[in-house]
Coordinates of C-alpha atoms in Angstrom, one line a residue:
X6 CA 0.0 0.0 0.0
X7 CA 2.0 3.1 -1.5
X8 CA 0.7 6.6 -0.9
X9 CA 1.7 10.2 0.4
X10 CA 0.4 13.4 2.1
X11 CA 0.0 14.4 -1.1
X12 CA -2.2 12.0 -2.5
X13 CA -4.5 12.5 0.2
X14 CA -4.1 16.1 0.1
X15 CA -6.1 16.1 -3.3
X16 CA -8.2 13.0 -1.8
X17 CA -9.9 15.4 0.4
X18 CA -9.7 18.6 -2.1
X19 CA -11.7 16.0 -4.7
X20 CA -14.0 15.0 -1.6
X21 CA -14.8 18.6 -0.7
X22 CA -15.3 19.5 -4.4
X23 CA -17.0 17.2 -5.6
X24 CA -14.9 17.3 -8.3
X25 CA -12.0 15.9 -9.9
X26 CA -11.2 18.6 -11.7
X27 CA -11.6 21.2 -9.0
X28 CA -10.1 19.2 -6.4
X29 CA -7.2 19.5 -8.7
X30 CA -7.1 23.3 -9.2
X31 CA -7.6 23.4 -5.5
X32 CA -4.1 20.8 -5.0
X33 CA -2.8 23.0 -7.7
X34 CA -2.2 19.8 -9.4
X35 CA -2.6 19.3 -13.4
X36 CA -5.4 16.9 -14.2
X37 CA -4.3 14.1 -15.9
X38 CA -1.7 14.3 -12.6
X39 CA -4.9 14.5 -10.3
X40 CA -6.5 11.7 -11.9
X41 CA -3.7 9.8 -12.3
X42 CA -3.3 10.2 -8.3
X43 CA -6.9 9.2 -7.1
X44 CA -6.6 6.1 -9.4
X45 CA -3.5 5.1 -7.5
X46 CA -5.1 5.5 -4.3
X47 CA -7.9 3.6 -5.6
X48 CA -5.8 0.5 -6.6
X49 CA -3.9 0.8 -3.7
X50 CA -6.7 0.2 -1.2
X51 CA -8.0 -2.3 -3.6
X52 CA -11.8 -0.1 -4.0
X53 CA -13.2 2.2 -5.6
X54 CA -13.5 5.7 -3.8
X55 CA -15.6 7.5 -5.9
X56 CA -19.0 7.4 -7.8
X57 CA -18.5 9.2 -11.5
X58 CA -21.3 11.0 -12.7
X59 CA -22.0 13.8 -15.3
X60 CA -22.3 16.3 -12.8
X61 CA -19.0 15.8 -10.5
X62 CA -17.9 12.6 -8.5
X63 CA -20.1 11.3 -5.2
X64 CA -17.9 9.5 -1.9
X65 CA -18.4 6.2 -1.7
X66 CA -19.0 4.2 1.5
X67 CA -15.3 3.4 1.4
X68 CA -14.2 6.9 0.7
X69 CA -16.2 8.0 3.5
X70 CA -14.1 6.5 5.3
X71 CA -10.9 7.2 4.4
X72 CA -12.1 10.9 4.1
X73 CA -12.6 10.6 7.7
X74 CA -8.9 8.9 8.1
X75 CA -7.4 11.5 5.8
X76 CA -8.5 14.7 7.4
X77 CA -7.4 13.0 10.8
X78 CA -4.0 12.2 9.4
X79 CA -3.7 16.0 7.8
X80 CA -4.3 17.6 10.9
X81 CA -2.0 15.7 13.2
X82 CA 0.9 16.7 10.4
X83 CA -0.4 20.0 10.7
X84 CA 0.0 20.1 14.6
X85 CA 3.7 18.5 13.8
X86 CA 4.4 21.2 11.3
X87 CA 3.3 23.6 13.7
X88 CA 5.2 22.5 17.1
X89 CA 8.1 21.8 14.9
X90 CA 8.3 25.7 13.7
X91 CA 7.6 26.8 17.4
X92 CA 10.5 24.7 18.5
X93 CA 13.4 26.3 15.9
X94 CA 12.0 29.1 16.6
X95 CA 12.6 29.0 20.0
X96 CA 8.8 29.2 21.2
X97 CA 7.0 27.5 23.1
X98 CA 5.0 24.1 22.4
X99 CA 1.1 24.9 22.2
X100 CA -2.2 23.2 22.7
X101 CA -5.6 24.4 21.4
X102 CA -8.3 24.1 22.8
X103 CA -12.2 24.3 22.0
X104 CA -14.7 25.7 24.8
X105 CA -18.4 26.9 25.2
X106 CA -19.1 30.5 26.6
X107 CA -19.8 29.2 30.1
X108 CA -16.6 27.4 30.3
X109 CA -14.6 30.2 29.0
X110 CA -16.1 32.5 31.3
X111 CA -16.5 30.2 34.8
X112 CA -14.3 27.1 34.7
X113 CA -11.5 26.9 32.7
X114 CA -9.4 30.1 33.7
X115 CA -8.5 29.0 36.9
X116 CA -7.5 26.0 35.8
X117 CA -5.7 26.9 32.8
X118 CA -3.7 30.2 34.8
X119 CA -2.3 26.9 37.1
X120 CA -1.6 24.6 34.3
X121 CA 0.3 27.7 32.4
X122 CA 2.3 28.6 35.8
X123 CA 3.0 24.8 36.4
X124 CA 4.5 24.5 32.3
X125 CA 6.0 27.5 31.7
X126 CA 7.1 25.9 27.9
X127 CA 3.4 25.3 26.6
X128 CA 1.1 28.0 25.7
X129 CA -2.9 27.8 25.1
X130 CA -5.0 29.1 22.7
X131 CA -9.0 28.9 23.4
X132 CA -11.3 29.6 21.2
X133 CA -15.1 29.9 22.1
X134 CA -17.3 27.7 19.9
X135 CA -21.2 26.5 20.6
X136 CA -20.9 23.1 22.4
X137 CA -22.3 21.4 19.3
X138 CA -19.9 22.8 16.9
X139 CA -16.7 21.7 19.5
X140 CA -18.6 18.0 19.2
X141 CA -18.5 18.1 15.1
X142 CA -14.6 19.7 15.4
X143 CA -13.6 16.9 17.6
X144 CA -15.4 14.1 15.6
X145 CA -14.0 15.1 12.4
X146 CA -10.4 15.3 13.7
X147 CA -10.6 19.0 13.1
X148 CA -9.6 19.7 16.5
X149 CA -7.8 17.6 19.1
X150 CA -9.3 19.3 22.9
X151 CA -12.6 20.7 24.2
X152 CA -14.7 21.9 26.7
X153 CA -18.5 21.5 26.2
X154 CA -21.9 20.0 27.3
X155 CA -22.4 16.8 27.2
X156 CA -25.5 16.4 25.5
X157 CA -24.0 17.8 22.8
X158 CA -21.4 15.2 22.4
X159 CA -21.7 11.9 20.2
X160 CA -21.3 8.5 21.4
X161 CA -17.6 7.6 19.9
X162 CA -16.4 11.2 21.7
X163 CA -14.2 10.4 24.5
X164 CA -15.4 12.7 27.6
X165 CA -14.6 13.0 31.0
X166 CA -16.5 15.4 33.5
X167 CA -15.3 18.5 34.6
X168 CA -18.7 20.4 36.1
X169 CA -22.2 20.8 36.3
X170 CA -23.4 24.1 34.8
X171 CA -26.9 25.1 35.8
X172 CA -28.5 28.2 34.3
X173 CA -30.3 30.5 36.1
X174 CA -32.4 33.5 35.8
X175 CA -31.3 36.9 37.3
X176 CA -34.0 40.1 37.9
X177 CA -34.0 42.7 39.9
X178 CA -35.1 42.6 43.7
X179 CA -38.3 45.2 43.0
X180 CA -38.9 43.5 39.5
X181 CA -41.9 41.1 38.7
X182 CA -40.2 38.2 40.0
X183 CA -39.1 39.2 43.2
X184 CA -39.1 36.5 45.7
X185 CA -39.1 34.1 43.6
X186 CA -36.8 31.1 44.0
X187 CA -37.7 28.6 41.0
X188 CA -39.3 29.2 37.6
X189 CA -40.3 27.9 34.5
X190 CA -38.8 29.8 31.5
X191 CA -41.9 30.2 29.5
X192 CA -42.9 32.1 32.4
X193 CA -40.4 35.2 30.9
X194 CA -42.4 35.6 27.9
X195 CA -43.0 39.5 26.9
X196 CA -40.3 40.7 29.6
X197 CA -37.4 42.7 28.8
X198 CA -34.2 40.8 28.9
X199 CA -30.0 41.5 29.2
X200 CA -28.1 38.8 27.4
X201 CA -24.6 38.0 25.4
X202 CA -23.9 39.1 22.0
X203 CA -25.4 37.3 19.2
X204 CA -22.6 35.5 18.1
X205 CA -21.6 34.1 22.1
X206 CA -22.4 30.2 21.8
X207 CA -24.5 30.2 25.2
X208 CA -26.6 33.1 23.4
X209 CA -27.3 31.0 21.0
X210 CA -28.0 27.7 22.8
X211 CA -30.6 30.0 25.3
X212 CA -32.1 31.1 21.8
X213 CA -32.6 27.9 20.3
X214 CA -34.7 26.8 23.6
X215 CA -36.6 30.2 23.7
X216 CA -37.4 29.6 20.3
X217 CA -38.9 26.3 20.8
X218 CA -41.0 27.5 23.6
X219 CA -42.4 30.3 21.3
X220 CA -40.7 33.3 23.1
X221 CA -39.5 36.0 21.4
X222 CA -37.0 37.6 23.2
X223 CA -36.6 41.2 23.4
X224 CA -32.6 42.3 24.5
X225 CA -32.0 45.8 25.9
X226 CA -28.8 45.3 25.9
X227 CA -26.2 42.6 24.9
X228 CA -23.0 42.7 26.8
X229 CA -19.6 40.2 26.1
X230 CA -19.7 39.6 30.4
X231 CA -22.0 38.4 33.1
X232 CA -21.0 40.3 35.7
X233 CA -21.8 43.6 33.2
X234 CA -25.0 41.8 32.5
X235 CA -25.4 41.8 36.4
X236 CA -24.9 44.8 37.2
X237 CA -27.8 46.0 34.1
X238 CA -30.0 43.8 35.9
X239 CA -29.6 45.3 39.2
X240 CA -30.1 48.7 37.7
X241 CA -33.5 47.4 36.2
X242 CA -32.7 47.4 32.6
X243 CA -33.9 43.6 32.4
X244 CA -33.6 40.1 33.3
X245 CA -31.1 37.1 32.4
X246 CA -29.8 33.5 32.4
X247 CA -27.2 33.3 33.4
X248 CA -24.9 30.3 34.9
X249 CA -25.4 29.9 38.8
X250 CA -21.6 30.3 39.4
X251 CA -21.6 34.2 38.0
X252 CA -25.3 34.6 39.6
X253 CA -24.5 33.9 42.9
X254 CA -20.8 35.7 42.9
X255 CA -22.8 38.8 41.6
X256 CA -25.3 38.5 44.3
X257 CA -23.2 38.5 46.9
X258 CA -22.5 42.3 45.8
X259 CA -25.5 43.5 43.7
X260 CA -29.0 44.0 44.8
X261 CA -30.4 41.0 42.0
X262 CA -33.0 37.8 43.0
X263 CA -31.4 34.8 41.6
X264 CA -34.1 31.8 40.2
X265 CA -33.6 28.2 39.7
X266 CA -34.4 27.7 36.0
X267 CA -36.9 24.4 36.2
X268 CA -36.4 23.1 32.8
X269 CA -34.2 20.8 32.2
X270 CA -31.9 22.2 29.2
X271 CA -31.0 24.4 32.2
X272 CA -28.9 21.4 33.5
X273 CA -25.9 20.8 31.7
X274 CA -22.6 18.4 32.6
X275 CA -20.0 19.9 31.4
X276 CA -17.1 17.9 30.2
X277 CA -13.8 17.5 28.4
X278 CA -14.0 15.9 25.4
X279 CA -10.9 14.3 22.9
X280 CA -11.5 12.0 19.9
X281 CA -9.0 9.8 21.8
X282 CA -6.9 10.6 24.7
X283 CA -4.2 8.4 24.5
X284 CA -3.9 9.8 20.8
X285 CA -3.4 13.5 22.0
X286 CA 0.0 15.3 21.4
X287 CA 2.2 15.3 24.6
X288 CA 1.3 19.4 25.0
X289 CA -2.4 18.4 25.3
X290 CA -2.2 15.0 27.2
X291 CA -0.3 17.4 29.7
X292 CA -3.3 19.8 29.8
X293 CA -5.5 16.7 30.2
X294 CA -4.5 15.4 33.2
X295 CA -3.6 18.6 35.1
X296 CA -7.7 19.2 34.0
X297 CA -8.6 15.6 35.7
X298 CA -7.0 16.7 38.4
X299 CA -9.2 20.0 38.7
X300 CA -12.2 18.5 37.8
X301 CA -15.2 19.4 40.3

């Protein structure tokens, strides 16, 4: 079985093309060489990977598969390249890693300020994704660490827990809700509400639910933090879900009423997730443990 990172290079441009010719231009690779290539792979794994048609070229089951392999492969050389050019270049080694708003905000910086003082030769970059867009990353092989609900995650994701999230609501002490220590949030319908920017992943997982419930929320004001958001609330602007770790720090010095959400997409385990952990660059396995060791 003879093939390089070449040959499944254009194996994934072709995929993601649906073409043979413009997987080629996208390869930067002459035709006949392209086709020549995907031939080659084809005999090599003794099956066809692709269905010809008039209109482009379809996966089959089998190239399904080794799409799946292939972008796996290409990232991991990727991370190489990467670590390798950090290294002659006299920088440090890095990890990446994928977490939802409420992570980002709550959990992980903490944990990742010790991890960083502990390994002074790793660096890590975070990006904030929706939990069900770190579970596709981490499926695909797009992405090797994250942070994110469970229920998001498929079954062949590899998870451990970290926390338990709970989302609450926050109003003012003189507002409607005053007094009030549990709730249903259909009960919120028509009231004015405080919340994260559009494009925060928690935004948009509070959205979806409100949207299935048939409430249309109306925001006052969006803000990036939940203490900000806090301290609109106490001033009357609005209410807000928020997670019960930032409600009850900002109670402690703002004049808000902090509810137990009833429903249950309120409840969220919140774990870390890997494709496979034994398969993780040493960086991340690093990161992993110190992260078991915080869990809770």
């Amino acid at each position: 079985m003879r093939f390089d990172l070449v040959d499944l290079r254009l194996f994934i441009a072709v995929a993601d093309a649906h073409s043979i010719t413009g997987g080629a231009d996208r390869a930067h690779l002459a035709l006949a060489s392209a086709s020549a290539r995907i031939k080659g792979l084809e005999d090599s794994f003794g099956v066809p990977l692709f269905k010809r048609g008039r209109r482009g070229v379809a996966l089959t089951t089998a190239g399904e598969s080794l799409l799946d392999h292939a972008r796996i492969i290409m990232h991991n050389v990727e991370t190489m390249q990467g670590e390798m050019v950090r290294f002659a270049s006299g920088l440090r080694a890095n990890v990446e890693l994928l977490a939802n708003t409420v992570g980002l905000a709550e959990h992980l910086p903490r944990a990742l300020a010790a991890f960083l003082r502990d390994h002074p030769d790793i660096s890590v970059d975070v990006e904030e994704r929706e939990s069900t867009d770190i579970a596709a990353a981490i499926a695909a092989g797009s992405a090797d660490l994250g942070f994110a609900a469970e229920h998001a995650l498929p079954d062949n994701v590899e998870r451990f827990v970290f926390g338990e999230d709970r989302l609450t609501l926050v109003a003012g002490r003189r507002g409607p809700f005053a007094g009030r220590r549990q709730i249903d949030f259909v009960e919120t319908a028509g009231q004015d509400f405080v919340g994260l920017t559009q494009a925060t992943a928690l935004q948009v997982h509070i959205g979806k639910h409100a949207a299935r419930l048939g409430i249309r929320q109306h925001f006052r004001a969006r803000l990036r933090d939940f203490d900000a958001i806090c301290q609109m609330v106490a001033a009357g602007v609005g209410i807000a879900v928020v997670p019960e770790a930032a409600a009850r720090r900002c109670a402690r010095t703002m004049p808000i009423s902090v509810m137990t959400l009833r429903d249950g997409w309120a409840n969220r385990r919140l774990v870390i997730c890997a494709r496979s952990f034994k398969a993780l660059p040493r960086p991340a396995k690093l990161l992993v443990d110190h992260l078991r060791k915080a869990a809770g």
